[in-house]
XYZ file of C-alpha atoms in Angstrom:
636
model
C 33.691 -63.327 10.704
C 32.168 -64.258 7.365
C 28.934 -62.563 6.373
C 25.975 -64.920 5.965
C 24.521 -64.985 2.478
C 21.700 -67.447 3.157
C 18.396 -65.606 2.886
C 16.608 -67.679 5.547
C 19.452 -67.322 8.040
C 19.517 -63.584 7.389
C 15.750 -63.457 7.891
C 16.090 -65.267 11.167
C 18.748 -62.816 12.321
C 16.775 -59.716 11.473
C 13.000 -60.384 11.505
C 12.385 -56.825 12.701
C 13.790 -55.569 9.392
C 12.261 -57.805 6.789
C 8.682 -57.872 8.001
C 6.098 -59.552 5.796
C 7.740 -59.898 2.379
C 5.450 -61.226 -0.385
C 8.442 -61.970 -2.605
C 10.187 -64.114 0.026
C 7.167 -65.304 2.005
C 8.920 -64.542 5.280
C 7.016 -63.865 8.515
C 7.548 -61.124 11.025
C 5.982 -57.801 12.023
C 7.188 -54.642 10.228
C 9.137 -52.671 12.829
C 11.170 -50.216 10.776
C 13.875 -48.095 12.283
C 15.206 -50.864 14.606
C 18.024 -52.017 12.329
C 21.301 -52.639 14.198
C 24.330 -50.928 12.727
C 26.074 -54.220 11.894
C 23.100 -55.919 10.221
C 23.890 -56.902 6.614
C 22.063 -55.091 3.852
C 21.443 -57.342 0.858
C 18.589 -55.910 -1.205
C 19.158 -52.333 -2.338
C 17.774 -49.904 -4.859
C 19.900 -47.738 -7.080
C 19.516 -43.937 -6.887
C 21.132 -41.998 -9.721
C 21.015 -38.569 -11.304
C 22.373 -36.716 -14.308
C 22.085 -32.961 -13.987
C 21.985 -31.811 -17.614
C 20.592 -33.472 -20.704
C 22.449 -31.173 -23.090
C 25.991 -31.163 -21.691
C 25.994 -34.736 -20.335
C 25.201 -38.145 -21.822
C 22.763 -40.082 -19.596
C 23.267 -43.223 -21.679
C 26.880 -43.330 -20.451
C 26.713 -41.648 -17.057
C 23.873 -43.674 -15.530
C 25.230 -47.140 -16.479
C 28.604 -46.051 -15.119
C 26.965 -45.057 -11.826
C 25.242 -48.449 -11.629
C 28.530 -50.246 -12.284
C 30.232 -48.259 -9.502
C 27.501 -49.295 -7.066
C 27.560 -52.958 -8.069
C 31.310 -53.102 -7.566
C 30.981 -52.459 -3.810
C 27.963 -54.657 -3.051
C 28.530 -57.115 -0.192
C 28.426 -60.860 -0.874
C 24.848 -61.787 -1.659
C 23.849 -58.162 -2.182
C 21.920 -57.111 -5.240
C 20.111 -54.139 -6.773
C 16.387 -54.854 -7.039
C 15.104 -51.540 -8.455
C 16.412 -48.468 -10.280
C 15.366 -44.885 -9.544
C 17.038 -42.055 -11.435
C 16.390 -38.537 -12.747
C 17.807 -36.319 -15.439
C 17.508 -33.044 -13.567
C 19.393 -30.521 -11.487
C 20.249 -31.628 -7.967
C 19.586 -28.088 -6.721
C 15.829 -28.466 -7.210
C 13.468 -29.207 -4.363
C 12.849 -33.004 -4.387
C 9.114 -32.320 -4.740
C 9.818 -30.596 -8.066
C 12.135 -33.259 -9.448
C 10.939 -35.839 -11.907
C 7.987 -33.790 -13.196
C 9.452 -33.532 -16.662
C 9.740 -36.483 -19.049
C 13.296 -35.855 -20.184
C 14.262 -39.492 -19.637
C 11.920 -40.513 -22.456
C 14.228 -38.820 -24.973
C 17.094 -41.211 -24.190
C 17.597 -44.946 -24.587
C 19.310 -45.541 -21.262
C 20.326 -49.258 -21.036
C 19.052 -49.664 -17.467
C 15.432 -49.899 -16.274
C 13.694 -47.027 -14.508
C 11.204 -47.566 -11.696
C 10.791 -43.819 -11.155
C 12.592 -40.792 -9.755
C 13.431 -39.553 -6.274
C 9.791 -38.865 -5.411
C 8.799 -42.387 -6.463
C 11.624 -43.810 -4.365
C 10.417 -42.026 -1.230
C 6.876 -43.284 -1.846
C 8.103 -46.870 -2.324
C 10.234 -46.623 0.827
C 7.206 -45.658 2.910
C 5.263 -48.821 2.008
C 5.292 -51.683 4.548
C 5.683 -54.313 1.802
C 8.761 -52.758 0.212
C 11.312 -55.238 -1.179
C 14.544 -53.379 -0.324
C 16.501 -52.589 2.784
C 18.822 -49.833 1.605
C 19.518 -47.226 -1.070
C 22.855 -46.954 -2.826
C 24.215 -44.174 -5.033
C 27.584 -43.581 -6.671
C 28.319 -40.511 -4.528
C 26.258 -38.511 -2.074
C 26.120 -35.497 -4.414
C 24.044 -37.649 -6.779
C 21.234 -37.420 -4.223
C 21.185 -33.602 -4.207
C 23.491 -30.665 -4.822
C 22.157 -28.762 -1.837
C 23.153 -29.938 1.603
C 19.702 -29.363 3.063
C 17.912 -31.472 0.453
C 20.490 -34.268 0.664
C 20.348 -34.460 4.459
C 16.542 -34.309 4.453
C 16.263 -37.213 2.003
C 18.751 -39.205 4.079
C 16.851 -38.403 7.266
C 13.488 -39.372 5.738
C 14.924 -42.723 4.647
C 16.440 -43.378 8.051
C 13.088 -42.736 9.746
C 11.732 -45.598 7.627
C 14.635 -47.882 8.576
C 16.480 -47.481 5.282
C 20.153 -46.642 5.165
C 21.585 -44.440 2.404
C 24.887 -45.804 1.104
C 27.427 -44.260 -1.265
C 29.722 -46.381 -3.410
C 32.676 -44.029 -3.087
C 32.437 -44.228 0.725
C 32.437 -48.015 0.823
C 29.928 -50.207 2.669
C 30.760 -50.852 6.293
C 28.731 -52.674 8.945
C 30.569 -51.093 11.849
C 28.466 -49.526 14.564
C 30.663 -46.451 14.751
C 29.654 -44.083 11.944
C 30.611 -40.671 13.341
C 33.679 -40.246 11.132
C 31.806 -41.483 8.074
C 28.986 -38.992 8.714
C 31.479 -36.154 9.132
C 33.132 -37.082 5.832
C 29.753 -37.220 4.100
C 28.674 -33.818 5.397
C 31.944 -32.262 4.251
C 31.452 -33.766 0.795
C 27.873 -32.500 0.647
C 28.929 -28.995 1.652
C 31.783 -29.093 -0.863
C 29.411 -30.173 -3.625
C 27.060 -27.285 -2.828
C 29.969 -24.831 -2.677
C 31.279 -26.035 -6.033
C 27.930 -25.517 -7.752
C 27.468 -22.063 -6.233
C 30.971 -20.977 -7.200
C 30.427 -22.245 -10.742
C 27.118 -20.391 -11.006
C 28.649 -17.178 -9.665
C 31.510 -17.343 -12.148
C 29.079 -18.100 -14.957
C 26.949 -15.113 -13.883
C 29.989 -12.830 -13.942
C 30.879 -14.188 -17.368
C 27.410 -13.479 -18.765
C 27.505 -9.976 -17.266
C 30.829 -9.285 -18.970
C 29.465 -10.829 -22.162
C 26.558 -8.331 -22.113
C 28.832 -5.443 -21.136
C 30.941 -6.052 -24.228
C 27.813 -5.977 -26.400
C 27.541 -9.630 -27.415
C 24.007 -10.860 -28.033
C 22.656 -14.116 -26.609
C 20.031 -15.987 -28.586
C 18.177 -14.957 -31.715
C 18.468 -11.246 -32.659
C 15.253 -9.355 -31.870
C 12.984 -8.310 -34.724
C 14.488 -5.256 -36.407
C 18.084 -6.422 -35.991
C 20.346 -8.850 -37.816
C 23.154 -10.966 -36.397
C 26.651 -9.692 -37.106
C 28.573 -12.926 -36.475
C 32.302 -13.136 -35.832
C 34.452 -16.252 -35.216
C 34.591 -17.308 -31.589
C 37.719 -15.957 -29.843
C 38.400 -19.335 -28.152
C 40.345 -21.510 -30.655
C 38.707 -24.781 -29.577
C 35.195 -23.355 -29.942
C 36.173 -21.611 -33.155
C 37.312 -24.970 -34.521
C 33.829 -26.372 -33.752
C 32.309 -23.577 -35.846
C 30.948 -21.563 -32.920
C 30.565 -17.799 -33.306
C 29.673 -14.725 -31.267
C 27.197 -12.161 -32.523
C 26.539 -8.472 -32.244
C 23.414 -6.675 -33.402
C 23.174 -4.638 -36.576
C 20.207 -2.779 -38.027
C 17.837 -4.689 -40.301
C 17.159 -2.124 -43.078
C 13.880 -3.823 -44.019
C 12.292 -4.153 -40.565
C 13.835 -1.453 -38.363
C 11.214 1.108 -39.426
C 8.483 -1.233 -38.128
C 9.927 -0.937 -34.621
C 9.950 2.867 -34.858
C 6.337 2.855 -36.026
C 5.190 0.544 -33.236
C 6.753 2.692 -30.527
C 5.338 5.847 -32.179
C 1.820 4.409 -32.120
C 2.302 3.312 -28.541
C 3.607 6.606 -27.182
C 1.672 9.120 -29.294
C -1.717 7.411 -29.669
C -1.476 5.100 -26.667
C -2.669 2.166 -28.730
C -3.027 -1.222 -27.083
C -0.875 -4.108 -28.260
C -3.907 -5.676 -29.909
C -4.699 -2.560 -31.940
C -1.043 -2.251 -32.930
C -0.990 -5.851 -34.122
C -4.221 -5.253 -36.071
C -2.709 -2.216 -37.805
C 0.422 -4.131 -38.678
C -1.642 -6.935 -40.184
C -3.311 -4.478 -42.562
C -0.176 -4.275 -44.721
C 2.317 -7.145 -44.522
C 4.361 -5.666 -47.347
C 5.034 -2.535 -45.310
C 5.118 -4.335 -41.969
C 6.457 -7.866 -42.607
C 5.538 -10.212 -39.745
C 8.317 -11.996 -37.860
C 9.513 -15.411 -38.962
C 10.321 -18.026 -36.316
C 13.654 -19.825 -36.327
C 13.359 -22.626 -38.858
C 10.049 -21.209 -40.092
C 7.974 -24.068 -38.677
C 6.157 -22.066 -36.001
C 5.641 -18.912 -38.064
C 1.985 -17.851 -38.140
C 2.374 -15.406 -41.017
C 0.767 -12.566 -39.074
C 1.280 -10.364 -36.045
C 0.096 -11.405 -32.599
C -0.450 -9.229 -29.547
C 2.135 -11.328 -27.658
C 4.782 -10.571 -30.291
C 3.976 -6.858 -30.172
C 4.108 -6.870 -26.367
C 7.511 -8.615 -26.382
C 8.887 -6.005 -28.782
C 7.565 -3.070 -26.747
C 9.102 -4.588 -23.604
C 12.529 -5.249 -25.155
C 15.109 -2.631 -24.077
C 17.687 -3.779 -26.646
C 16.116 -1.398 -29.167
C 17.653 1.491 -27.193
C 21.158 0.429 -28.243
C 22.022 -1.044 -24.841
C 22.701 -4.739 -24.449
C 20.455 -6.170 -21.726
C 20.666 -9.660 -20.245
C 18.789 -11.675 -17.581
C 15.345 -10.408 -18.536
C 14.033 -13.963 -18.177
C 14.885 -16.749 -15.722
C 15.281 -19.367 -18.416
C 17.234 -21.888 -16.346
C 15.440 -21.703 -13.009
C 11.845 -20.602 -13.668
C 10.993 -21.836 -17.173
C 11.386 -18.442 -18.809
C 9.513 -16.413 -16.207
C 10.123 -12.689 -16.617
C 12.512 -11.217 -14.059
C 11.743 -7.830 -12.473
C 13.596 -4.942 -14.197
C 15.853 -4.379 -11.171
C 17.474 -7.772 -11.888
C 18.279 -6.961 -15.521
C 21.922 -6.523 -16.461
C 22.524 -3.488 -18.706
C 25.689 -2.610 -20.563
C 27.086 0.653 -19.143
C 26.853 2.326 -22.562
C 25.218 1.625 -25.954
C 26.813 -1.283 -27.794
C 24.885 -1.258 -31.082
C 22.945 1.202 -33.220
C 19.669 2.131 -31.465
C 16.309 2.119 -33.204
C 14.530 4.169 -30.527
C 15.710 6.428 -27.743
C 15.857 5.407 -24.116
C 13.257 8.076 -23.328
C 10.855 6.586 -25.882
C 11.290 3.115 -24.376
C 10.573 4.430 -20.886
C 7.501 6.307 -22.116
C 6.167 3.125 -23.740
C 6.783 1.195 -20.521
C 4.799 3.736 -18.517
C 1.903 3.485 -20.960
C 1.885 -0.284 -20.451
C 1.336 0.274 -16.721
C -1.476 2.744 -17.335
C -3.247 0.593 -19.918
C -3.089 -2.616 -17.866
C -6.565 -4.100 -17.647
C -8.061 -1.649 -20.157
C -9.819 -2.586 -23.372
C -8.358 -1.795 -26.769
C -9.603 1.555 -28.025
C -12.836 3.485 -27.524
C -15.136 1.028 -29.264
C -18.179 -0.510 -27.602
C -17.516 -3.550 -25.443
C -18.842 -6.541 -27.393
C -18.395 -9.038 -24.593
C -21.702 -10.915 -24.098
C -21.577 -10.291 -20.348
C -21.115 -6.525 -20.746
C -24.183 -4.532 -19.668
C -23.050 -0.922 -19.242
C -20.717 1.474 -21.040
C -18.636 3.999 -19.098
C -17.319 7.066 -20.866
C -14.595 7.780 -18.319
C -13.344 4.218 -17.716
C -9.532 3.790 -17.531
C -8.793 7.540 -17.204
C -9.328 8.107 -13.466
C -6.827 7.212 -10.767
C -6.906 7.593 -7.015
C -4.514 10.294 -5.800
C -3.609 8.258 -2.704
C -2.758 4.834 -4.139
C -2.502 5.705 -7.866
C -4.657 2.684 -8.717
C -7.205 2.919 -11.476
C -10.709 3.579 -10.169
C -13.362 1.070 -11.208
C -16.814 1.961 -12.597
C -19.880 0.843 -10.703
C -23.655 1.200 -10.935
C -25.428 2.274 -7.752
C -29.168 2.196 -7.163
C -29.566 0.703 -10.602
C -28.958 3.909 -12.561
C -26.195 6.130 -11.147
C -22.675 5.548 -12.463
C -19.885 5.944 -9.933
C -16.160 5.295 -9.892
C -14.731 3.649 -6.820
C -11.432 2.744 -5.204
C -11.728 0.078 -2.526
C -9.354 -1.789 -0.238
C -10.526 -5.333 0.178
C -9.606 -8.972 -0.409
C -6.567 -10.972 0.620
C -4.208 -8.020 0.201
C -6.268 -5.609 2.299
C -3.908 -5.698 5.309
C -0.905 -4.985 3.121
C -2.701 -2.163 1.300
C -3.818 -0.524 4.556
C -0.234 -0.662 5.806
C 1.015 0.949 2.599
C -1.677 3.660 2.511
C -2.985 4.129 6.061
C -4.794 7.336 5.068
C -6.790 5.516 2.374
C -10.500 5.128 3.211
C -11.993 1.672 2.843
C -14.212 2.967 -0.006
C -13.893 6.025 -2.221
C -16.844 6.840 -4.461
C -17.232 9.653 -6.974
C -20.081 10.026 -9.511
C -19.210 9.955 -13.204
C -21.369 12.884 -14.362
C -19.449 15.615 -12.467
C -16.224 14.127 -13.864
C -17.588 14.369 -17.411
C -18.666 17.961 -16.881
C -15.252 18.917 -15.477
C -13.342 17.181 -18.288
C -15.444 18.781 -21.017
C -14.857 22.203 -19.413
C -11.148 21.419 -19.307
C -10.977 20.590 -23.031
C -13.254 23.469 -24.034
C -11.219 26.033 -22.057
C -7.616 24.829 -21.971
C -7.206 22.701 -25.121
C -9.641 24.081 -27.706
C -10.698 27.380 -26.107
C -9.838 30.856 -27.390
C -8.244 31.840 -24.063
C -6.041 28.734 -23.838
C -2.814 30.753 -24.281
C -3.609 32.962 -21.288
C -4.675 30.017 -19.134
C -1.592 28.013 -20.089
C 0.747 30.968 -19.529
C -0.679 31.535 -16.076
C -0.417 27.847 -15.223
C 3.168 27.704 -16.534
C 4.197 30.755 -14.508
C 2.632 29.310 -11.389
C 4.270 25.920 -11.961
C 7.680 27.457 -12.683
C 7.463 29.687 -9.614
C 6.607 26.699 -7.434
C 9.376 24.574 -8.954
C 11.926 27.375 -8.559
C 10.843 27.912 -4.968
C 11.235 24.203 -4.194
C 14.644 24.200 -5.899
C 15.872 27.085 -3.768
C 14.453 25.489 -0.620
C 16.348 22.275 -1.301
C 19.601 24.184 -1.801
C 19.039 26.112 1.449
C 18.277 22.905 3.320
C 21.483 21.232 2.083
C 23.581 24.288 2.961
C 22.136 24.335 6.464
C 22.763 20.597 6.819
C 26.424 21.076 5.861
C 26.813 23.863 8.404
C 25.237 21.653 11.081
C 27.662 18.817 10.278
C 30.594 21.235 10.524
C 29.356 22.334 13.956
C 29.021 18.721 15.070
C 32.579 17.964 13.991
C 33.851 21.035 15.857
C 31.999 19.972 19.031
C 33.500 16.519 18.707
C 37.023 17.942 18.562
C 36.367 20.268 21.528
C 35.122 17.294 23.542
C 38.388 15.463 22.934
C 40.374 18.500 24.011
C 38.587 18.685 27.389
C 39.017 14.993 28.296
C 42.219 14.256 30.209
C 42.036 10.459 30.278
C 41.148 8.985 26.880
C 40.381 5.284 27.098
C 40.409 2.964 24.096
C 36.613 2.613 23.844
C 36.122 6.376 23.774
C 38.691 6.753 21.008
C 36.916 4.078 18.949
C 33.539 5.778 19.430
C 34.954 9.164 18.438
C 36.643 7.757 15.356
C 33.484 5.971 14.307
C 31.371 9.101 14.722
C 33.953 11.166 12.853
C 33.805 8.754 9.915
C 29.990 8.953 9.887
C 30.057 12.756 9.864
C 32.633 12.808 7.049
C 30.572 10.378 4.980
C 27.362 12.385 5.454
C 29.167 15.615 4.663
C 30.632 14.207 1.444
C 27.241 12.936 0.298
C 25.496 16.255 0.976
C 28.239 18.193 -0.817
C 27.740 15.973 -3.878
C 23.959 16.470 -3.691
C 24.409 20.233 -3.396
C 26.771 20.381 -6.374
C 24.398 18.306 -8.464
C 21.413 20.443 -7.490
C 23.266 23.698 -8.248
C 24.206 22.296 -11.639
C 20.552 22.016 -12.572
C 17.838 24.614 -12.769
C 14.057 24.449 -13.040
C 13.006 23.716 -16.625
C 10.861 26.188 -18.496
C 7.843 24.641 -20.214
C 6.506 27.717 -21.983
C 8.607 27.164 -25.112
C 6.181 24.503 -26.367
C 3.068 26.675 -26.242
C 3.170 27.097 -30.039
C 1.870 23.529 -30.323
C -1.560 24.970 -29.512
C -1.483 26.621 -32.950
C -2.063 23.199 -34.474
C -5.429 22.836 -32.736
C -8.742 24.290 -33.727
C -11.324 25.863 -31.480
C -14.535 24.279 -30.270
C -17.093 25.261 -27.700
C -18.381 23.424 -24.694
C -21.718 22.754 -26.344
C -20.170 21.076 -29.402
C -18.044 18.802 -27.217
C -21.087 17.785 -25.192
C -22.930 16.775 -28.390
C -20.067 14.530 -29.605
C -20.795 10.771 -29.360
C -19.019 8.806 -26.639
C -16.722 6.789 -28.977
C -15.475 10.037 -30.539
C -14.879 11.600 -27.133
C -12.961 8.527 -25.979
C -10.873 8.688 -29.146
C -10.052 12.305 -28.289
C -9.185 11.399 -24.696
C -6.950 8.562 -25.875
C -4.902 10.513 -28.427
C -4.526 13.416 -25.980
C -3.332 10.924 -23.318
C -5.851 12.163 -20.786
C -5.028 11.470 -17.145
C -7.363 12.298 -14.267
C -6.365 12.101 -10.616
C -9.018 12.335 -7.919
C -8.094 13.667 -4.466
C -10.844 12.530 -2.122
C -9.646 14.679 0.808
C -10.084 17.923 -1.178
C -12.720 16.592 -3.604
C -10.622 17.921 -6.496
C -9.601 16.538 -9.870
C -6.308 17.058 -11.693
C -6.732 16.773 -15.454
C -3.692 16.568 -17.755
C -3.114 15.942 -21.454
C 0.073 15.768 -23.487
C 0.498 17.347 -26.906
C 3.589 16.547 -28.921
C 4.749 16.171 -32.485
C 3.746 12.514 -32.486
C 0.073 12.823 -31.608
C -0.828 16.139 -33.285
C -1.830 14.366 -36.498
C -4.048 11.922 -34.586
C -5.657 14.790 -32.654
C -6.262 16.539 -35.961
C -8.085 13.470 -37.280
C -10.415 13.399 -34.294
C -10.924 17.154 -34.558
C -11.959 16.805 -38.187
C -14.492 14.159 -37.208
C -15.928 16.554 -34.628
C -16.075 19.429 -37.085
C -13.664 21.612 -35.136
C -12.842 24.938 -36.755
C -9.187 25.124 -37.767
C -6.991 28.043 -36.811
C -5.100 29.697 -39.678
C -1.805 28.664 -38.089
C 1.436 28.007 -39.887
C 3.463 24.816 -39.900
C 4.731 23.114 -36.793
C 7.680 25.040 -35.342
C 10.973 23.156 -35.491
C 12.522 21.688 -32.360
C 9.339 21.478 -30.306
C 9.128 18.874 -27.637
C 6.145 18.009 -25.452
C 3.481 20.296 -24.073
C 1.838 19.283 -20.815
C -1.519 21.014 -20.540
C -2.592 20.629 -16.951
C -5.299 21.947 -14.685
C -4.556 21.605 -10.974
C -7.414 21.504 -8.500
C -10.329 21.413 -10.929
C -13.435 21.095 -8.793
C -16.306 19.299 -10.533
C -19.737 20.875 -10.519
C -22.097 19.490 -7.941
C -25.276 19.803 -9.939
């Protein structure tokens, strides 16, 4: 039977579909969703998509898709609007079309919008189309869920989704066609996932072999070699490794030294670098157009966060394809198993700088007075005190208009989560600042600059080493006892089998499974025991000679020092204070090493500290951790 192409006769045959149509002037109430399966579809809109603007040519692909759709139109059918995107089909439809990539191309077909605009137009009662046609169903979406949802939403509005490669049929029976479409949608999603997984594995291997992706970080140069693939080599493509930049590598070392020894903020580091551009040349952007000619705190932060300076090649630090460059958590980074290029800093230095970034988060740069117009009060001990329960930094507060306290509170939208994580944490923890100041000044006067510091440190070291050695022995004893218990369990399991006359299949499976579990646990504990026996508690007393580099100063002189000078001292000594509310005790700790001794000396000179007639710094010294456990602040 021939299909009618007369618009009025079609309107008469399907008034429940057309509804009021301003373009045609046809009557009839809009009753969408009542279309019979064999009703002809004449007015359609084109839905197209190109997934990548770099690797594909939208000016060729989209016209080709339109031509494929026009070739299968029924007699009298026509395309009345064009909706297309240049975007990945794996995106949520709500996120598609937000970018203006299509404006960069002169595509020789009109554009009435993207997928979101199509769904809006389909929901209007006065729409001028009856169906949507695409070249293939994977042009709608590359994820089965999104494709089926779009199709379902259109069907609820009485609009059928057609695909040119499936043909246009007016038969009522569509079960086989739907099955074919779902298989194609699932295949399209599988193909994309498999491609992404293979690409991921390729990038991981690329990083493992030490090849760099992108511009070499500041401090390195690109060591380019011809691409190993002949076709890419013929196009002039290359692969690059990293080699030391002899002019700028020392800047990286200096930045990490300032960060780890003096605990400088990124802003103060950038300010220091800007003081001498000849010694610390600022980075130059690719092409030079965006170069600012100076250092910025963002550039310094990026350098301090870049693990490539350790000699390891690291990839996937940013989600450049899926989240617009959002930083991935470190557990998702891909590291080469061993160093692949010459390091500028050690891995330990990088980790120390990363820890300082966590501690300094939210803290102002340096000990200077806060010049913010909204700032009212100054707090000597801000940023140094942490709660022993949650390890969060305690915040200063003014109570009764004059008393300075530090507090740690659980409140806000995350309160339920925080209470679950730390159930023993009180809702509010308050501690006055003055007792903290008194305790810290006593700590510095006695253990850092006092005449009896050697005796106090030696006693603390002996106590710490005894405790560490005791814990080490206890762990070894616990593992040995666990191995003996597993051996007894295995023996009991064997004796049980010997006493059972009728062994059924289920019992044998259970015994075998339990035997495998015992063997696995035993192997793991033997490895842990061997590893623990191969280590021994470290002795920290060897670094006590670092105290020779410090002068002596009394408690009274420290108390008379101005607050900015005291904060400078606390900063260079890397002061850390932990408050245990249950015992009402503080733990004060500072770190003295070869890197910060010069800075401590500068602050000491400003305070007028008397120098000890000590010799030069002993060779091979590491870090000295001067710590006071359980320091109870005075109450008056």
